[in-house]
Amino acid sequence: MISAPDVVAFTREEELEDDLYREPPLPEEYSVPLFPFAGQGANPWAKVAGSKFTRDFILISEFSEQVGPQPLLTIPDDAKVSGTFDLNYFSLRIMSVDYQASFVGHPPGSAYPKLNFVEDSKVVLGDSKEGAFAYVHHLTLYDLEARGFVRPFCMAYISADEHKIMQQFQELSTEFSKASECLKTGNRKAFANELEKKLKDLDYTRTVLHNETEQQKKANDKGYYTTQAIEKANELASVEKSIIEHQDLLRQIRSYPYRKLKDSEFHPYEPECALDRADVGSDQDPAASEPGETHLYTHVPSYTPKLIKAKSAKCFDKKLKTLEELCDVYFFTQTLDQLHHIERTFRGDVCYLLTEQISRALLKQQSVTNFLFEDVSFLDEKPPEKQYRSCQGLGQDAIDEKCSEESLAPKVVISLGSYKSSVECVPIKMEQEMEDSEEPKMSESVTSEHQENLDYLDADIKGSISSGESIEVLGTEKSGSGLTKSESQASLPVMPSPQAGRSKVGSRRTVSEDSIEVLSTCPSESLIPEDFKASYPSAINEEPYVDDDEGGLRFAPRANPGVDDGQDGVSKQESLVQVDAACCIGKESPNFLEPLPELGQKPCEEDGVVRIPPQPYRAAEQGLRGGFPSHDGLSGGLLPYELDSRYLSGSREVSKSSLDECSDSTSYISSAASTCSDRTPSPAHLGSAARERHRKRAGQNALRFIRQYPFAHPAIYSLLSGRTLVVLGEDEAMVKKLVTALSIFVPNCGAHAKPVKHWVTSALHLVDFQRWKLIGLQRAVSPAGVNVLHALGRYSRYLSILDADSKTLRCPLYKGTVVARLADHRTQIKRGSTYYMHVQSILTQLCSKAFLFTFCHHLHLPISERESEESVVSRRMNFLKLQLGLANEDIKIVQYLAELLKLHYIQEPGRGGNPLLRFDYVPSFLYKI
Amino acid sequence: MLRWLIGGGREPQGLAEKSSVQTIGEEQVQNPYTELLVLKGHQDIVRFLVQIDDYRFASAGDDGIIFLWNAQTGEKLYELHGHTHKITAIAPFSSSDVTEEETDLIITASADRTVIVWDCASGRQVQKVSCFHSTVKCLTVLQRLNVWLSGGSDLCVWNRKLDLLCKTSHLTDAGISALVELPKNCVAAAVGKELIIFRLSASNNGSEGWNILEVKRLVDHQDNISSLVSVNDLTFVTGSHLGELIVWDALDWTKQASECNFWDPSVHPDVQPEIKLSQSPHETSVQHLTSDEECVFAAVGKGIYVYNLQMKRVIACQRTAHDSSVLHIEKLPNRQLISCSEDGSVRIWELREKQQLPAEPIPTGFFNMWGFGRANKQANQAAKKMHENTPVYFLELVGDLIGHSSAVQMFLYFGELGLATCSADHLIILWKDGERESSLRSLTLFKKLAQNGGLQLRL
């Protein structure tokens, strides 16, 4: 309701231009600089990313002890989504960041192996080469057969938009924590089961061994033990030890603060067994710590399955358990549901998500009026607290301050680490030559971000870059050179191209990619610089080379949440120019912008485990993007052809504004054009997606309605003033369509569903008018149909009747102005969702008027005791007319809304209250086309 | 006179010819009822509404359930179960005893031959009497004597504690159809065509004993007496199925004005002899009577008639006030009259004095419509004559309430709180003045706002 439709992107619409010229020009200070490369209808909102996937997706990867990092599944499970994106490579990258302790085994000074209840780590990382940014959520699951009992997994939300990841970090973290908690709960259960089974096996084995030993003892009368007997005794002892160990493990896993899944909606888990932080560093890279771990645990699977039908202890030829087996099917599917939910929730452009969250937060605040035109139930779903807070916190002055700061010191690297004060920036790999400067910076990063920005600059960058390299080194060495090239993108192309924004992003990525931000969850004391240095001696090797290449110039705009996009853009623009001027005319930039060389490299980068084969790059697609003829042929061009053509046909349809049949796809696609990362139709079922789709469809239908019916105004007035509107017709689909269209104008009577009934076949009764304000009614020729019509005639004073067959409307006269603004049949709005927002904003205005009217004391009660009722009434009318500027019938709309507000407010909670039917004795008129 | 007898003469001629019933458009400026509440609960025809106090009322009907409602909020207060058959009579009985605390009781009689006394405050059954030989068809409370009477095939007198004080002998199988209290400890009971006057006298032996004696039998009606109403201490009125209306002296039970078939031309010289109603007997039956100090208002067939007691003649009427029989009428303090009918509508009328206009020729359409065969000259003359000496009244339709889908059995006027109507469609509708309700809600809102300490906005 809040979202202002004006902000929604215009795409190329020739007719608009006339209108724009007609209006008085905006004062300079208000005008937004035109997108410099907006010629030929280029869509400035298009993510011209170098990403090889078409939209955001979720990836689950495992660091398999057999084959190394491997992708397990993607959500949505559609090869088209990840496209040519190399999942194996990316899995490798994201898995190698897990410096989380997954240490299990004999800690020094402990007799038994100890399970660590490992806290998940949440990391944001980027890969500019792949054009991918990811929120990575690492977790470990227990597996009795795995090395060290643990199997490291990670879930990653991968997006081409770095801003999106950063801005939505908190939300992503919350949501993924839920998913992780669900997985881990299931895993604990499965692990405990497995342990129990194993214990039984061991017990049995012990019994058998014991019996054998006894038999041998009996048989042996020689007085000394045979080697066989000694062996047996040893075996028995080891089995007994194993039993004790397993019992201990079982006790540990059970002592875990186990919360029932159903009671608590998987709250993020707060660990009780604190992790031994000293281990964190050494375990950052599972590959690095492998050798150490192996020798520690070699004896653990010493269980000899001689007598019991147990599995082989040799872990290399056995098949590892699948994720599903690890986590119990129920929990696994729950997790998948949750992940699908995440995918749906975060689908779409970040500005869209933010707007949505802000408007939701604002709506929540309108606790008195929001029920009128909003689906209140959806407001309760998730509190988008953080976003709103940050948006509020960044008031005008805050933004100004930041802008000036940025323009003053454009070269200052504002690392992503300074994103939030609670966020620590941890350059994981530190260079040796920077040793001395390191520690103070670490502390500074926590204390003051501005300070830090200035003198932290170099260390941060270099450190982070080195870390990126080191990861590459540790992982697949081949990718190193390619990456370096892309990282050198700090330099910008001089020639004006739509890629300016893109390369800017690229330059930013040099930092963001490689500095691995450990956000919020991992306590800082675990990150001791010495440990890093110790763990990665090799990491520094390639450092100087990169450093030189970078030339000391960094540009990393701070990704502050809630910083107004425009502002941000302006400041970036400024810095951009300076960067350009300063140096580094990027010779490598074409390389970067041209995805082909990278693709050429691709095959050789692939590891053995390929889940989705790379698809040939469809260079031809760029030419086919007729909707957005690219300026220099270098636009990201990652819209798959099919979607593109659909987009084109969709926009054509819309521009035709054909009024015959409303298809969802039409309205969908037309709106999708503005939010580019939302390129796939949302699923029809469930939650926000369905709601979104409904809005679009309703908006589109409403748009058709107001264009098609000249008497739309009185019809809408009827709805807004609480007079039940009956849509009468023979064709159910047509009636339902009209009802859907009109439903966006129906005020809610309470916190329930909208008082809309799409299709009724029986005669209406007074009670129906009380309950429903918009009814689709079947016109039938049967005797029952006669009754239906008779009832309509009888109750005509309570009704407005829209006859869909003969295209007539019988309802009271409307002479106000509000509806004219609400439903202008010459409106230039073409898209359903845009129109929906337009309607919402006007309805919000109405709501606020109704709110004022309702809660102004003196309008309803006499000021002094002697004041007569008449003067109160006249004051009331004056207020409505003069203060609120309402004319004629508009007064009735506001009065009706005010009544609803009153009823809602004075209603006892928990009691439904009797629905009222308010009506007026006003004459009706018949409207015809 | 004929002019205003027939439909008030205010409607356009063409319209009157098409439809016999006066209609009012959708614009009803004087109709205050712009808000309604539907009260659901009954599962069968709702026949009775009775006011308990300023804000409560009870409803009862063929489903044998009695509901207590709050007339202001429409809240259902109690649901009283106890009868197994339909309710035949209901009467409120508020004790004004100084010794006891004030309790509101209601007495209900049912076709299951029981009478139950209910406590309105607790919603509990106080006592139940089931020693009747026939269905009790009417109940009357004599507040003054602190007793109540039940009329079935005989007449019984009960005290508050439901002790049977005395009873008459078996009167008739058909039973007493109506009872009305008269001065000097007398009651009039309508038994078929007869009107029997009983007198209650204190018995000599007991302190609380009462005897009941039949004093007089009045046999002036030619058909069953359908309604019986007390006008004031001096007069009461009866109406019969045949359309007779008799005004009685309440003290000596003599016929003050025997307006037997008073719209019959032979009896009533002022009214034209031609006005012989070509209606079926059912349509001439006096369904309901109500009165104020001056006039008796009779619901006769589809029409409403206003009979002036002083002038002893009908001063205004609306022959076809509704599409079908008028079931209940009531006079409001503000010269308004409300009627409800089998056609499912409730209409609000206002008794107005007509300005002396030069006599207009009576359109023949009216006569045709009514099947008047005679020429209209006489009527013209008569009308002129009337205009000269008496004020002329007419009933004007000021509003109608359409909500029920079936016959509106009864209604209850609650003054400012509105109007409750009950109907054969199992519903009760509370009609309210929208303006008043709106300002009341504002008042409540500001009270609640003050309680909550202002709007708690989540900022």
mmCIF file of N, CA, C and O in Angstrom, chain A residues 364-365 367-368 765-767 770 794-798 810 851 854 856-857 860-861 899 902-903 905-907 914-919 921-924, chain B residues 26-28 31 33-38 40 74 343-344 400-405 427 429 431 434 438 441-443 445-446 448-449 452 455 458-459:
data_model
loop_
_atom_site.group_PDB
_atom_site.id
_atom_site.type_symbol
_atom_site.label_atom_id
_atom_site.label_comp_id
_atom_site.label_asym_id
_atom_site.label_seq_id
_atom_site.Cartn_x
_atom_site.Cartn_y
_atom_site.Cartn_z
ATOM 1 N N LYS A 364 2.522 -2.420 9.045
ATOM 2 C CA LYS A 364 2.328 -2.992 10.363
ATOM 3 C C LYS A 364 2.101 -1.901 11.391
ATOM 4 O O LYS A 364 1.405 -2.092 12.373
ATOM 5 N N GLN A 365 2.714 -0.771 11.123
ATOM 6 C CA GLN A 365 2.556 0.312 12.075
ATOM 7 C C GLN A 365 1.171 0.911 12.027
ATOM 8 O O GLN A 365 0.701 1.450 13.006
ATOM 9 N N SER A 367 -1.548 0.166 12.627
ATOM 10 C CA SER A 367 -2.318 -0.916 13.218
ATOM 11 C C SER A 367 -3.804 -0.597 13.231
ATOM 12 O O SER A 367 -4.620 -1.492 13.351
ATOM 13 N N VAL A 368 -4.125 0.660 13.131
ATOM 14 C CA VAL A 368 -5.535 0.998 13.216
ATOM 15 C C VAL A 368 -6.233 0.850 11.863
ATOM 16 O O VAL A 368 -7.355 0.385 11.792
ATOM 17 N N HIS A 765 -29.817 -13.406 0.170
ATOM 18 C CA HIS A 765 -30.601 -13.049 1.324
ATOM 19 C C HIS A 765 -29.943 -11.880 2.030
ATOM 20 O O HIS A 765 -28.771 -11.587 1.770
ATOM 21 N N LEU A 766 -30.688 -11.294 2.908
ATOM 22 C CA LEU A 766 -30.170 -10.126 3.608
ATOM 23 C C LEU A 766 -28.845 -10.430 4.310
ATOM 24 O O LEU A 766 -27.931 -9.609 4.321
ATOM 25 N N VAL A 767 -28.772 -11.629 4.870
ATOM 26 C CA VAL A 767 -27.562 -12.004 5.608
ATOM 27 C C VAL A 767 -26.344 -11.967 4.694
ATOM 28 O O VAL A 767 -25.240 -11.635 5.125
ATOM 29 N N GLN A 770 -24.885 -8.649 4.455
ATOM 30 C CA GLN A 770 -24.180 -8.305 5.663
ATOM 31 C C GLN A 770 -22.762 -8.855 5.617
ATOM 32 O O GLN A 770 -21.830 -8.229 6.068
ATOM 33 N N ARG A 794 -36.114 -7.353 -4.773
ATOM 34 C CA ARG A 794 -36.625 -7.066 -3.455
ATOM 35 C C ARG A 794 -35.619 -6.293 -2.613
ATOM 36 O O ARG A 794 -35.956 -5.339 -1.930
ATOM 37 N N TYR A 795 -34.378 -6.735 -2.684
ATOM 38 C CA TYR A 795 -33.369 -6.094 -1.850
ATOM 39 C C TYR A 795 -32.598 -5.023 -2.616
ATOM 40 O O TYR A 795 -31.472 -4.696 -2.262
ATOM 41 N N SER A 796 -33.198 -4.523 -3.675
ATOM 42 C CA SER A 796 -32.440 -3.628 -4.539
ATOM 43 C C SER A 796 -31.908 -2.412 -3.797
ATOM 44 O O SER A 796 -30.912 -1.828 -4.216
ATOM 45 N N ARG A 797 -32.546 -2.052 -2.712
ATOM 46 C CA ARG A 797 -32.071 -0.854 -2.023
ATOM 47 C C ARG A 797 -30.730 -1.065 -1.352
ATOM 48 O O ARG A 797 -30.055 -0.105 -1.017
ATOM 49 N N TYR A 798 -30.374 -2.308 -1.128
ATOM 50 C CA TYR A 798 -29.085 -2.567 -0.502
ATOM 51 C C TYR A 798 -27.991 -2.866 -1.523
ATOM 52 O O TYR A 798 -26.859 -3.099 -1.144
ATOM 53 N N ARG A 810 -26.747 -0.847 -12.176
ATOM 54 C CA ARG A 810 -27.794 -0.135 -11.480
ATOM 55 C C ARG A 810 -27.259 0.198 -10.100
ATOM 56 O O ARG A 810 -27.002 -0.707 -9.299
ATOM 57 N N PHE A 851 -8.970 7.853 9.012
ATOM 58 C CA PHE A 851 -8.360 7.776 10.338
ATOM 59 C C PHE A 851 -8.489 9.115 11.050
ATOM 60 O O PHE A 851 -8.918 9.190 12.203
ATOM 61 N N THR A 854 -12.013 9.731 12.033
ATOM 62 C CA THR A 854 -12.495 8.883 13.117
ATOM 63 C C THR A 854 -11.949 9.345 14.456
ATOM 64 O O THR A 854 -12.658 9.337 15.460
ATOM 65 N N CYS A 856 -10.608 12.276 15.422
ATOM 66 C CA CYS A 856 -10.653 13.664 15.865
ATOM 67 C C CYS A 856 -11.801 13.816 16.846
ATOM 68 O O CYS A 856 -12.969 13.686 16.475
ATOM 69 N N HIS A 857 -11.436 14.072 18.052
ATOM 70 C CA HIS A 857 -12.404 14.094 19.131
ATOM 71 C C HIS A 857 -13.540 15.079 18.873
ATOM 72 O O HIS A 857 -14.710 14.752 18.974
ATOM 73 N N HIS A 860 -16.805 14.558 16.745
ATOM 74 C CA HIS A 860 -17.883 13.647 17.100
ATOM 75 C C HIS A 860 -18.519 13.976 18.432
ATOM 76 O O HIS A 860 -19.643 13.580 18.687
ATOM 77 N N LEU A 861 -17.802 14.697 19.248
ATOM 78 C CA LEU A 861 -18.340 15.024 20.555
ATOM 79 C C LEU A 861 -18.345 16.542 20.719
ATOM 80 O O LEU A 861 -17.485 17.224 20.179
ATOM 81 N N GLU A 899 -16.581 4.278 9.883
ATOM 82 C CA GLU A 899 -17.406 3.346 10.655
ATOM 83 C C GLU A 899 -16.676 2.024 10.841
ATOM 84 O O GLU A 899 -16.693 1.432 11.914
ATOM 85 N N LYS A 902 -14.046 2.436 13.423
ATOM 86 C CA LYS A 902 -14.632 2.467 14.767
ATOM 87 C C LYS A 902 -14.988 1.065 15.218
ATOM 88 O O LYS A 902 -14.634 0.645 16.314
ATOM 89 N N LEU A 903 -15.682 0.367 14.348
ATOM 90 C CA LEU A 903 -16.105 -0.987 14.698
ATOM 91 C C LEU A 903 -14.901 -1.848 15.017
ATOM 92 O O LEU A 903 -14.911 -2.619 15.977
ATOM 93 N N TYR A 905 -12.010 -0.880 16.007
ATOM 94 C CA TYR A 905 -11.293 -0.461 17.206
ATOM 95 C C TYR A 905 -12.040 -0.829 18.475
ATOM 96 O O TYR A 905 -11.445 -1.262 19.454
ATOM 97 N N ILE A 906 -13.338 -0.656 18.466
ATOM 98 C CA ILE A 906 -14.069 -0.886 19.711
ATOM 99 C C ILE A 906 -14.441 -2.347 19.882
ATOM 100 O O ILE A 906 -14.910 -2.744 20.932
ATOM 101 N N GLN A 907 -14.187 -3.106 18.856
ATOM 102 C CA GLN A 907 -14.528 -4.513 18.963
ATOM 103 C C GLN A 907 -13.688 -5.181 20.036
ATOM 104 O O GLN A 907 -12.491 -4.981 20.114
ATOM 105 N N ASN A 914 -21.282 -8.631 15.828
ATOM 106 C CA ASN A 914 -22.273 -8.811 14.783
ATOM 107 C C ASN A 914 -21.925 -7.962 13.591
ATOM 108 O O ASN A 914 -21.621 -6.788 13.730
ATOM 109 N N PRO A 915 -21.942 -8.532 12.439
ATOM 110 C CA PRO A 915 -21.711 -7.688 11.277
ATOM 111 C C PRO A 915 -22.902 -6.757 11.066
ATOM 112 O O PRO A 915 -24.052 -7.172 11.183
ATOM 113 N N LEU A 916 -22.592 -5.542 10.823
ATOM 114 C CA LEU A 916 -23.635 -4.551 10.611
ATOM 115 C C LEU A 916 -23.931 -4.435 9.139
ATOM 116 O O LEU A 916 -23.079 -4.684 8.310
ATOM 117 N N LEU A 917 -25.118 -4.044 8.848
ATOM 118 C CA LEU A 917 -25.396 -3.638 7.477
ATOM 119 C C LEU A 917 -25.853 -2.195 7.534
ATOM 120 O O LEU A 917 -26.863 -1.873 8.147
ATOM 121 N N ARG A 918 -25.051 -1.352 6.960
ATOM 122 C CA ARG A 918 -25.423 0.060 6.900
ATOM 123 C C ARG A 918 -25.865 0.376 5.490
ATOM 124 O O ARG A 918 -25.312 -0.143 4.527
ATOM 125 N N PHE A 919 -26.841 1.202 5.396
ATOM 126 C CA PHE A 919 -27.325 1.510 4.054
ATOM 127 C C PHE A 919 -27.914 2.904 4.050
ATOM 128 O O PHE A 919 -28.092 3.522 5.102
ATOM 129 N N TYR A 921 -30.895 5.400 2.068
ATOM 130 C CA TYR A 921 -32.060 5.415 1.191
ATOM 131 C C TYR A 921 -31.778 6.402 0.067
ATOM 132 O O TYR A 921 -32.121 7.572 0.157
ATOM 133 N N VAL A 922 -31.101 5.934 -0.914
ATOM 134 C CA VAL A 922 -30.774 6.812 -2.037
ATOM 135 C C VAL A 922 -31.255 6.166 -3.324
ATOM 136 O O VAL A 922 -31.250 4.949 -3.449
ATOM 137 N N PRO A 923 -31.668 6.966 -4.241
ATOM 138 C CA PRO A 923 -32.155 6.392 -5.494
ATOM 139 C C PRO A 923 -31.017 5.824 -6.328
ATOM 140 O O PRO A 923 -29.894 6.308 -6.282
ATOM 141 N N SER A 924 -31.356 4.821 -7.082
ATOM 142 C CA SER A 924 -30.377 4.204 -7.971
ATOM 143 C C SER A 924 -30.654 4.614 -9.407
ATOM 144 O O SER A 924 -31.774 4.985 -9.752
ATOM 145 N N GLU B 26 -36.856 4.764 -3.405
ATOM 146 C CA GLU B 26 -35.667 4.401 -2.627
ATOM 147 C C GLU B 26 -35.205 5.564 -1.765
ATOM 148 O O GLU B 26 -34.406 5.377 -0.860
ATOM 149 N N GLU B 27 -35.697 6.727 -2.075
ATOM 150 C CA GLU B 27 -35.294 7.892 -1.294
ATOM 151 C C GLU B 27 -36.288 8.067 -0.155
ATOM 152 O O GLU B 27 -37.451 8.406 -0.374
ATOM 153 N N GLN B 28 -35.867 7.793 1.032
ATOM 154 C CA GLN B 28 -36.764 7.878 2.176
ATOM 155 C C GLN B 28 -36.112 8.768 3.219
ATOM 156 O O GLN B 28 -35.390 8.297 4.085
ATOM 157 N N ASN B 31 -37.080 8.165 6.890
ATOM 158 C CA ASN B 31 -36.841 6.851 7.478
ATOM 159 C C ASN B 31 -35.524 6.870 8.229
ATOM 160 O O ASN B 31 -34.465 7.029 7.640
ATOM 161 N N TYR B 33 -34.126 4.478 9.896
ATOM 162 C CA TYR B 33 -33.445 3.191 10.098
ATOM 163 C C TYR B 33 -32.475 2.919 8.960
ATOM 164 O O TYR B 33 -32.845 2.436 7.903
ATOM 165 N N THR B 34 -31.226 3.247 9.189
ATOM 166 C CA THR B 34 -30.228 3.073 8.137
ATOM 167 C C THR B 34 -29.149 2.081 8.557
ATOM 168 O O THR B 34 -28.053 2.094 8.028
ATOM 169 N N GLU B 35 -29.471 1.283 9.491
ATOM 170 C CA GLU B 35 -28.501 0.282 9.883
ATOM 171 C C GLU B 35 -29.271 -0.912 10.405
ATOM 172 O O GLU B 35 -30.319 -0.735 11.038
ATOM 173 N N LEU B 36 -28.810 -2.060 10.143
ATOM 174 C CA LEU B 36 -29.534 -3.215 10.676
ATOM 175 C C LEU B 36 -28.575 -4.283 11.146
ATOM 176 O O LEU B 36 -27.434 -4.387 10.729
ATOM 177 N N LEU B 37 -29.114 -5.056 12.070
ATOM 178 C CA LEU B 37 -28.384 -6.183 12.625
ATOM 179 C C LEU B 37 -29.290 -7.389 12.478
ATOM 180 O O LEU B 37 -30.459 -7.326 12.850
ATOM 181 N N VAL B 38 -28.782 -8.437 11.962
ATOM 182 C CA VAL B 38 -29.586 -9.647 11.857
ATOM 183 C C VAL B 38 -29.250 -10.535 13.040
ATOM 184 O O VAL B 38 -28.088 -10.843 13.279
ATOM 185 N N LYS B 40 -29.564 -14.055 14.549
ATOM 186 C CA LYS B 40 -29.893 -15.423 14.167
ATOM 187 C C LYS B 40 -29.899 -16.302 15.400
ATOM 188 O O LYS B 40 -29.138 -16.084 16.330
ATOM 189 N N GLY B 74 -27.413 -6.142 20.077
ATOM 190 C CA GLY B 74 -27.817 -7.313 19.320
ATOM 191 C C GLY B 74 -27.210 -8.584 19.864
ATOM 192 O O GLY B 74 -27.271 -9.640 19.240
ATOM 193 N N ASP B 343 -46.400 -9.941 3.924
ATOM 194 C CA ASP B 343 -45.572 -9.790 2.723
ATOM 195 C C ASP B 343 -44.093 -9.570 3.053
ATOM 196 O O ASP B 343 -43.278 -9.418 2.149
ATOM 197 N N GLY B 344 -43.771 -9.549 4.321
ATOM 198 C CA GLY B 344 -42.368 -9.465 4.706
ATOM 199 C C GLY B 344 -41.853 -8.064 4.880
ATOM 200 O O GLY B 344 -40.666 -7.875 5.109
ATOM 201 N N ASP B 400 -40.251 2.340 4.421
ATOM 202 C CA ASP B 400 -40.497 0.910 4.579
ATOM 203 C C ASP B 400 -39.175 0.212 4.853
ATOM 204 O O ASP B 400 -38.098 0.679 4.466
ATOM 205 N N LEU B 401 -39.292 -0.884 5.561
ATOM 206 C CA LEU B 401 -38.109 -1.638 5.917
ATOM 207 C C LEU B 401 -38.216 -3.000 5.260
ATOM 208 O O LEU B 401 -39.140 -3.751 5.531
ATOM 209 N N ILE B 402 -37.306 -3.263 4.389
ATOM 210 C CA ILE B 402 -37.327 -4.544 3.701
ATOM 211 C C ILE B 402 -36.103 -5.323 4.114
ATOM 212 O O ILE B 402 -34.973 -4.864 3.935
ATOM 213 N N GLY B 403 -36.362 -6.453 4.682
ATOM 214 C CA GLY B 403 -35.236 -7.255 5.118
ATOM 215 C C GLY B 403 -35.638 -8.700 5.235
ATOM 216 O O GLY B 403 -34.925 -9.588 4.799
ATOM 217 N N HIS B 404 -36.804 -8.911 5.783
ATOM 218 C CA HIS B 404 -37.232 -10.292 5.961
ATOM 219 C C HIS B 404 -37.673 -10.866 4.623
ATOM 220 O O HIS B 404 -38.206 -10.179 3.765
ATOM 221 N N SER B 405 -37.489 -12.156 4.534
ATOM 222 C CA SER B 405 -37.892 -12.808 3.306
ATOM 223 C C SER B 405 -39.226 -13.516 3.484
ATOM 224 O O SER B 405 -39.700 -14.171 2.582
ATOM 225 N N LEU B 427 -35.635 -15.216 11.457
ATOM 226 C CA LEU B 427 -34.692 -14.164 11.829
ATOM 227 C C LEU B 427 -35.365 -13.077 12.656
ATOM 228 O O LEU B 427 -36.574 -12.870 12.572
ATOM 229 N N ILE B 429 -34.602 -9.018 13.112
ATOM 230 C CA ILE B 429 -33.750 -7.937 12.624
ATOM 231 C C ILE B 429 -33.907 -6.745 13.547
ATOM 232 O O ILE B 429 -35.017 -6.369 13.911
ATOM 233 N N TRP B 431 -33.464 -2.961 13.654
ATOM 234 C CA TRP B 431 -33.284 -1.804 12.774
ATOM 235 C C TRP B 431 -32.873 -0.633 13.620
ATOM 236 O O TRP B 431 -33.483 -0.362 14.643
ATOM 237 N N GLY B 434 -28.881 4.818 11.927
ATOM 238 C CA GLY B 434 -27.455 4.786 11.612
ATOM 239 C C GLY B 434 -26.688 5.957 12.171
ATOM 240 O O GLY B 434 -25.579 5.806 12.674
ATOM 241 N N SER B 438 -23.761 5.610 14.847
ATOM 242 C CA SER B 438 -22.430 6.081 14.501
ATOM 243 C C SER B 438 -21.867 6.969 15.602
ATOM 244 O O SER B 438 -20.712 6.829 16.004
ATOM 245 N N ARG B 441 -20.964 4.948 18.573
ATOM 246 C CA ARG B 441 -19.700 4.239 18.390
ATOM 247 C C ARG B 441 -18.526 5.183 18.602
ATOM 248 O O ARG B 441 -17.512 4.804 19.177
ATOM 249 N N SER B 442 -18.699 6.410 18.119
ATOM 250 C CA SER B 442 -17.624 7.381 18.353
ATOM 251 C C SER B 442 -17.393 7.574 19.839
ATOM 252 O O SER B 442 -16.253 7.626 20.309
ATOM 253 N N LEU B 443 -18.489 7.652 20.548
ATOM 254 C CA LEU B 443 -18.397 7.842 21.991
ATOM 255 C C LEU B 443 -17.640 6.679 22.625
ATOM 256 O O LEU B 443 -16.717 6.873 23.424
ATOM 257 N N LEU B 445 -15.656 4.713 21.189
ATOM 258 C CA LEU B 445 -14.276 4.738 20.718
ATOM 259 C C LEU B 445 -13.420 5.666 21.563
ATOM 260 O O LEU B 445 -12.329 5.311 21.987
ATOM 261 N N PHE B 446 -13.956 6.842 21.846
ATOM 262 C CA PHE B 446 -13.141 7.785 22.614
ATOM 263 C C PHE B 446 -13.005 7.342 24.055
ATOM 264 O O PHE B 446 -11.990 7.607 24.692
ATOM 265 N N LYS B 448 -12.801 4.204 24.923
ATOM 266 C CA LYS B 448 -11.789 3.155 24.901
ATOM 267 C C LYS B 448 -10.403 3.753 24.692
ATOM 268 O O LYS B 448 -9.424 3.291 25.267
ATOM 269 N N LEU B 449 -10.393 4.799 23.900
ATOM 270 C CA LEU B 449 -9.130 5.478 23.634
ATOM 271 C C LEU B 449 -8.569 6.045 24.930
ATOM 272 O O LEU B 449 -7.369 5.962 25.191
ATOM 273 N N ASN B 452 -7.264 3.194 27.014
ATOM 274 C CA ASN B 452 -5.994 2.648 26.521
ATOM 275 C C ASN B 452 -4.875 3.656 26.618
ATOM 276 O O ASN B 452 -3.734 3.318 26.343
ATOM 277 N N LEU B 455 -3.779 6.093 21.269
ATOM 278 C CA LEU B 455 -3.515 5.059 20.273
ATOM 279 C C LEU B 455 -2.134 4.482 20.503
ATOM 280 O O LEU B 455 -1.161 5.207 20.586
ATOM 281 N N ARG B 458 2.666 1.447 16.993
ATOM 282 C CA ARG B 458 3.969 0.795 17.106
ATOM 283 C C ARG B 458 5.000 1.603 16.339
ATOM 284 O O ARG B 458 5.244 1.385 15.166
ATOM 285 N N LEU B 459 5.522 2.554 17.036
ATOM 286 C CA LEU B 459 6.514 3.384 16.337
ATOM 287 C C LEU B 459 7.905 3.050 16.837
ATOM 288 O O LEU B 459 8.082 2.655 17.954
#
